Amino acid sequence: MKVIHFYKNEKHLIKKAIKADRGAQHQLYEKYAPKMLSVCRCYIKDVHFAEEAMLGGFLKVFMNLKQFNFQGSFEGWIRRIMVNESITFLRKEKQIFFTEDIVSYKEESWNNINTKFEIDQIQQLIDDLPIGYRMVFILYAIEGYKHNEIAKMLNVSEGTSKSQLFKARKMLQQKVNEQNNMCNGAIKF
């Protein structure tokens, strides 16, 4: 019986994958696919479409693997490809809409939620946001991008990015308050 050698050194594994070693590519896919599906799922509600975007992202990963220069995190490099692939998917589906309203907003901390939510409930609240709000919220609050980076990625103004984030936070806060009121039996109309 032949023992299959599993590469323990990620750098060595990446170098093998660059040379089109299917086994190395498969190992990289197996290692990162679950996390990257979660990334795509943040942007795309339907898990089947999120999986489609993830697969397209991995195709780009393997086609452009030579461009990875081993500086910084390999996972971060893949993650950025997945974010861009998710945005591209939504653009193709013409699902991205941004309101251009000028809204007065202020930077504020948003930790005043006084409730316990399960991860699924939080994901559902984010899923229910309009697509423009959701994308900016995820890019800013979860991925950690700055407004100037988001503006470039989404081809919108920095003001639009800030406005979308403000509106997303406000809408999420309203939904959380509604759910809190329902849980406490104090439904207000």
GROMACS .gro file of C-alpha atoms in nm:
model
  189
    1MET     CA    1   0.000   0.000   0.000
    2LYS     CA    2   0.133   0.342  -0.099
    3VAL     CA    3   0.128   0.606   0.171
    4ILE     CA    4   0.026   0.949   0.047
    5HIS     CA    5   0.256   1.223   0.173
    6PHE     CA    6   0.061   1.521   0.306
    7TYR     CA    7   0.249   1.848   0.282
    8LYS     CA    8   0.282   2.007   0.622
    9ASN     CA    9   0.448   2.322   0.501
   10GLU     CA   10   0.194   2.552   0.339
   11LYS     CA   11   0.461   2.734   0.142
   12HIS     CA   12   0.579   2.407  -0.008
   13LEU     CA   13   0.217   2.310  -0.079
   14ILE     CA   14   0.153   2.640  -0.258
   15LYS     CA   15   0.469   2.596  -0.468
   16LYS     CA   16   0.349   2.250  -0.572
   17ALA     CA   17   0.005   2.391  -0.656
   18ILE     CA   18   0.168   2.659  -0.874
   19LYS     CA   19   0.320   2.375  -1.075
   20ALA     CA   20  -0.034   2.240  -1.134
   21ASP     CA   21   0.000   1.956  -0.883
   22ARG     CA   22  -0.366   1.852  -0.852
   23GLY     CA   23  -0.309   1.689  -0.513
   24ALA     CA   24  -0.164   2.009  -0.370
   25GLN     CA   25  -0.446   2.213  -0.520
   26HIS     CA   26  -0.700   1.976  -0.370
   27GLN     CA   27  -0.540   2.003  -0.026
   28LEU     CA   28  -0.548   2.383  -0.043
   29TYR     CA   29  -0.911   2.370  -0.152
   30GLU     CA   30  -1.004   2.132   0.129
   31LYS     CA   31  -0.828   2.349   0.384
   32TYR     CA   32  -0.982   2.682   0.280
   33ALA     CA   33  -1.318   2.598   0.117
   34PRO     CA   34  -1.529   2.600   0.436
   35LYS     CA   35  -1.399   2.942   0.546
   36MET     CA   36  -1.428   3.087   0.197
   37LEU     CA   37  -1.785   2.961   0.157
   38SER     CA   38  -1.865   3.152   0.475
   39VAL     CA   39  -1.708   3.464   0.326
   40CYS     CA   40  -1.915   3.433   0.007
   41ARG     CA   41  -2.226   3.352   0.208
   42CYS     CA   42  -2.196   3.681   0.395
   43TYR     CA   43  -2.252   3.865   0.068
   44ILE     CA   44  -2.482   3.624  -0.114
   45LYS     CA   45  -2.799   3.507   0.065
   46ASP     CA   46  -2.855   3.184  -0.127
   47VAL     CA   47  -2.597   2.924  -0.023
   48HIS     CA   48  -2.604   2.761  -0.368
   49PHE     CA   49  -2.512   3.090  -0.536
   50ALA     CA   50  -2.253   3.156  -0.264
   51GLU     CA   51  -2.100   2.817  -0.343
   52GLU     CA   52  -2.098   2.907  -0.713
   53ALA     CA   53  -1.912   3.230  -0.634
   54MET     CA   54  -1.668   3.039  -0.412
   55LEU     CA   55  -1.592   2.791  -0.688
   56GLY     CA   56  -1.533   3.076  -0.932
   57GLY     CA   57  -1.308   3.233  -0.671
   58PHE     CA   58  -1.102   2.915  -0.634
   59LEU     CA   59  -1.066   2.897  -1.011
   60LYS     CA   60  -0.917   3.248  -0.997
   61VAL     CA   61  -0.700   3.148  -0.700
   62PHE     CA   62  -0.543   2.861  -0.892
   63MET     CA   63  -0.516   3.056  -1.218
   64ASN     CA   64  -0.337   3.342  -1.038
   65LEU     CA   65  -0.142   3.147  -0.779
   66LYS     CA   66   0.187   3.258  -0.936
   67GLN     CA   67   0.099   3.613  -0.833
   68PHE     CA   68   0.100   3.524  -0.464
   69ASN     CA   69   0.437   3.655  -0.343
   70PHE     CA   70   0.446   3.479  -0.003
   71GLN     CA   71   0.424   3.810   0.179
   72GLY     CA   72   0.131   3.832   0.413
   73SER     CA   73  -0.132   3.574   0.481
   74PHE     CA   74  -0.224   3.324   0.210
   75GLU     CA   75  -0.570   3.297   0.366
   76GLY     CA   76  -0.605   3.676   0.347
   77TRP     CA   77  -0.505   3.669  -0.020
   78ILE     CA   78  -0.768   3.405  -0.095
   79ARG     CA   79  -1.026   3.591   0.113
   80ARG     CA   80  -0.981   3.909  -0.091
   81ILE     CA   81  -1.036   3.710  -0.411
   82MET     CA   82  -1.357   3.563  -0.261
   83VAL     CA   83  -1.486   3.906  -0.160
   84ASN     CA   84  -1.421   4.039  -0.510
   85GLU     CA   85  -1.578   3.731  -0.667
   86SER     CA   86  -1.889   3.774  -0.452
   87ILE     CA   87  -1.918   4.139  -0.554
   88THR     CA   88  -1.870   4.043  -0.919
   89PHE     CA   89  -2.138   3.775  -0.888
   90LEU     CA   90  -2.386   4.025  -0.744
   91ARG     CA   91  -2.303   4.277  -1.017
   92LYS     CA   92  -2.368   4.015  -1.286
   93GLU     CA   93  -2.699   3.935  -1.124
   94LYS     CA   94  -2.772   4.310  -1.112
   95GLN     CA   95  -2.850   4.282  -0.743
   96ILE     CA   96  -2.639   4.575  -0.624
   97PHE     CA   97  -2.826   4.897  -0.557
   98PHE     CA   98  -2.701   5.197  -0.366
   99THR     CA   99  -2.901   5.496  -0.258
  100GLU     CA  100  -2.724   5.823  -0.318
  101ASP     CA  101  -2.904   6.010  -0.040
  102ILE     CA  102  -2.702   6.261   0.151
  103VAL     CA  103  -2.748   6.166   0.512
  104SER     CA  104  -2.602   6.329   0.814
  105TYR     CA  105  -2.420   6.064   1.009
  106LYS     CA  106  -2.166   6.042   1.281
  107GLU     CA  107  -1.913   5.777   1.366
  108GLU     CA  108  -2.026   5.607   1.681
  109SER     CA  109  -1.965   5.285   1.857
  110TRP     CA  110  -2.239   5.036   1.798
  111ASN     CA  111  -2.218   4.812   2.099
  112ASN     CA  112  -2.541   4.912   2.268
  113ILE     CA  113  -2.729   4.594   2.183
  114ASN     CA  114  -2.869   4.448   2.501
  115THR     CA  115  -2.980   4.102   2.396
  116LYS     CA  116  -2.861   3.752   2.323
  117PHE     CA  117  -2.879   3.646   1.961
  118GLU     CA  118  -2.775   3.324   1.802
  119ILE     CA  119  -2.540   3.340   1.504
  120ASP     CA  120  -2.820   3.230   1.271
  121GLN     CA  121  -3.040   3.516   1.394
  122ILE     CA  122  -2.763   3.769   1.340
  123GLN     CA  123  -2.696   3.632   0.993
  124GLN     CA  124  -3.067   3.656   0.912
  125LEU     CA  125  -3.076   4.020   1.025
  126ILE     CA  126  -2.779   4.097   0.801
  127ASP     CA  127  -2.936   3.899   0.513
  128ASP     CA  128  -3.251   4.108   0.541
  129LEU     CA  129  -3.062   4.432   0.481
  130PRO     CA  130  -3.091   4.582   0.132
  131ILE     CA  131  -2.795   4.462  -0.076
  132GLY     CA  132  -2.610   4.796  -0.078
  133TYR     CA  133  -2.638   4.831   0.298
  134ARG     CA  134  -2.537   4.468   0.350
  135MET     CA  135  -2.228   4.483   0.129
  136VAL     CA  136  -2.093   4.801   0.286
  137PHE     CA  137  -2.173   4.677   0.638
  138ILE     CA  138  -1.990   4.348   0.580
  139LEU     CA  139  -1.692   4.512   0.408
  140TYR     CA  140  -1.658   4.769   0.686
  141ALA     CA  141  -1.770   4.595   1.006
  142ILE     CA  142  -1.667   4.237   0.933
  143GLU     CA  143  -1.389   4.252   0.675
  144GLY     CA  144  -1.233   4.570   0.818
  145TYR     CA  145  -1.204   4.773   0.498
  146LYS     CA  146  -1.194   5.153   0.516
  147HIS     CA  147  -1.450   5.367   0.335
  148ASN     CA  148  -1.203   5.476   0.066
  149GLU     CA  149  -1.127   5.108  -0.009
  150ILE     CA  150  -1.496   5.017  -0.015
  151ALA     CA  151  -1.569   5.307  -0.248
  152LYS     CA  152  -1.306   5.181  -0.494
  153MET     CA  153  -1.423   4.820  -0.472
  154LEU     CA  154  -1.789   4.907  -0.529
  155ASN     CA  155  -1.731   5.198  -0.765
  156VAL     CA  156  -1.921   5.444  -0.545
  157SER     CA  157  -1.824   5.761  -0.362
  158GLU     CA  158  -1.681   5.753  -0.014
  159GLY     CA  159  -1.987   5.946   0.103
  160THR     CA  160  -2.214   5.676  -0.038
  161SER     CA  161  -2.015   5.412   0.151
  162LYS     CA  162  -2.049   5.605   0.476
  163SER     CA  163  -2.418   5.668   0.416
  164GLN     CA  164  -2.487   5.301   0.342
  165LEU     CA  165  -2.307   5.197   0.661
  166PHE     CA  166  -2.500   5.451   0.866
  167LYS     CA  167  -2.831   5.328   0.724
  168ALA     CA  168  -2.735   4.962   0.772
  169ARG     CA  169  -2.646   5.020   1.136
  170LYS     CA  170  -2.967   5.212   1.194
  171MET     CA  171  -3.177   4.941   1.030
  172LEU     CA  172  -3.001   4.664   1.224
  173GLN     CA  173  -3.053   4.852   1.550
  174GLN     CA  174  -3.426   4.889   1.472
  175LYS     CA  175  -3.456   4.517   1.395
  176VAL     CA  176  -3.271   4.422   1.713
  177ASN     CA  177  -3.495   4.652   1.918
  178GLU     CA  178  -3.805   4.502   1.753
  179GLN     CA  179  -3.688   4.152   1.835
  180ASN     CA  180  -3.604   4.253   2.192
  181ASN     CA  181  -3.950   4.403   2.234
  182MET     CA  182  -4.110   4.087   2.097
  183CYS     CA  183  -3.904   3.867   2.327
  184ASN     CA  184  -3.992   4.079   2.627
  185GLY     CA  185  -4.361   4.069   2.542
  186ALA     CA  186  -4.376   4.443   2.490
  187ILE     CA  187  -4.474   4.466   2.127
  188LYS     CA  188  -4.512   4.832   2.037
  189PHE     CA  189  -4.703   4.962   1.739
   0.00000   0.00000   0.00000
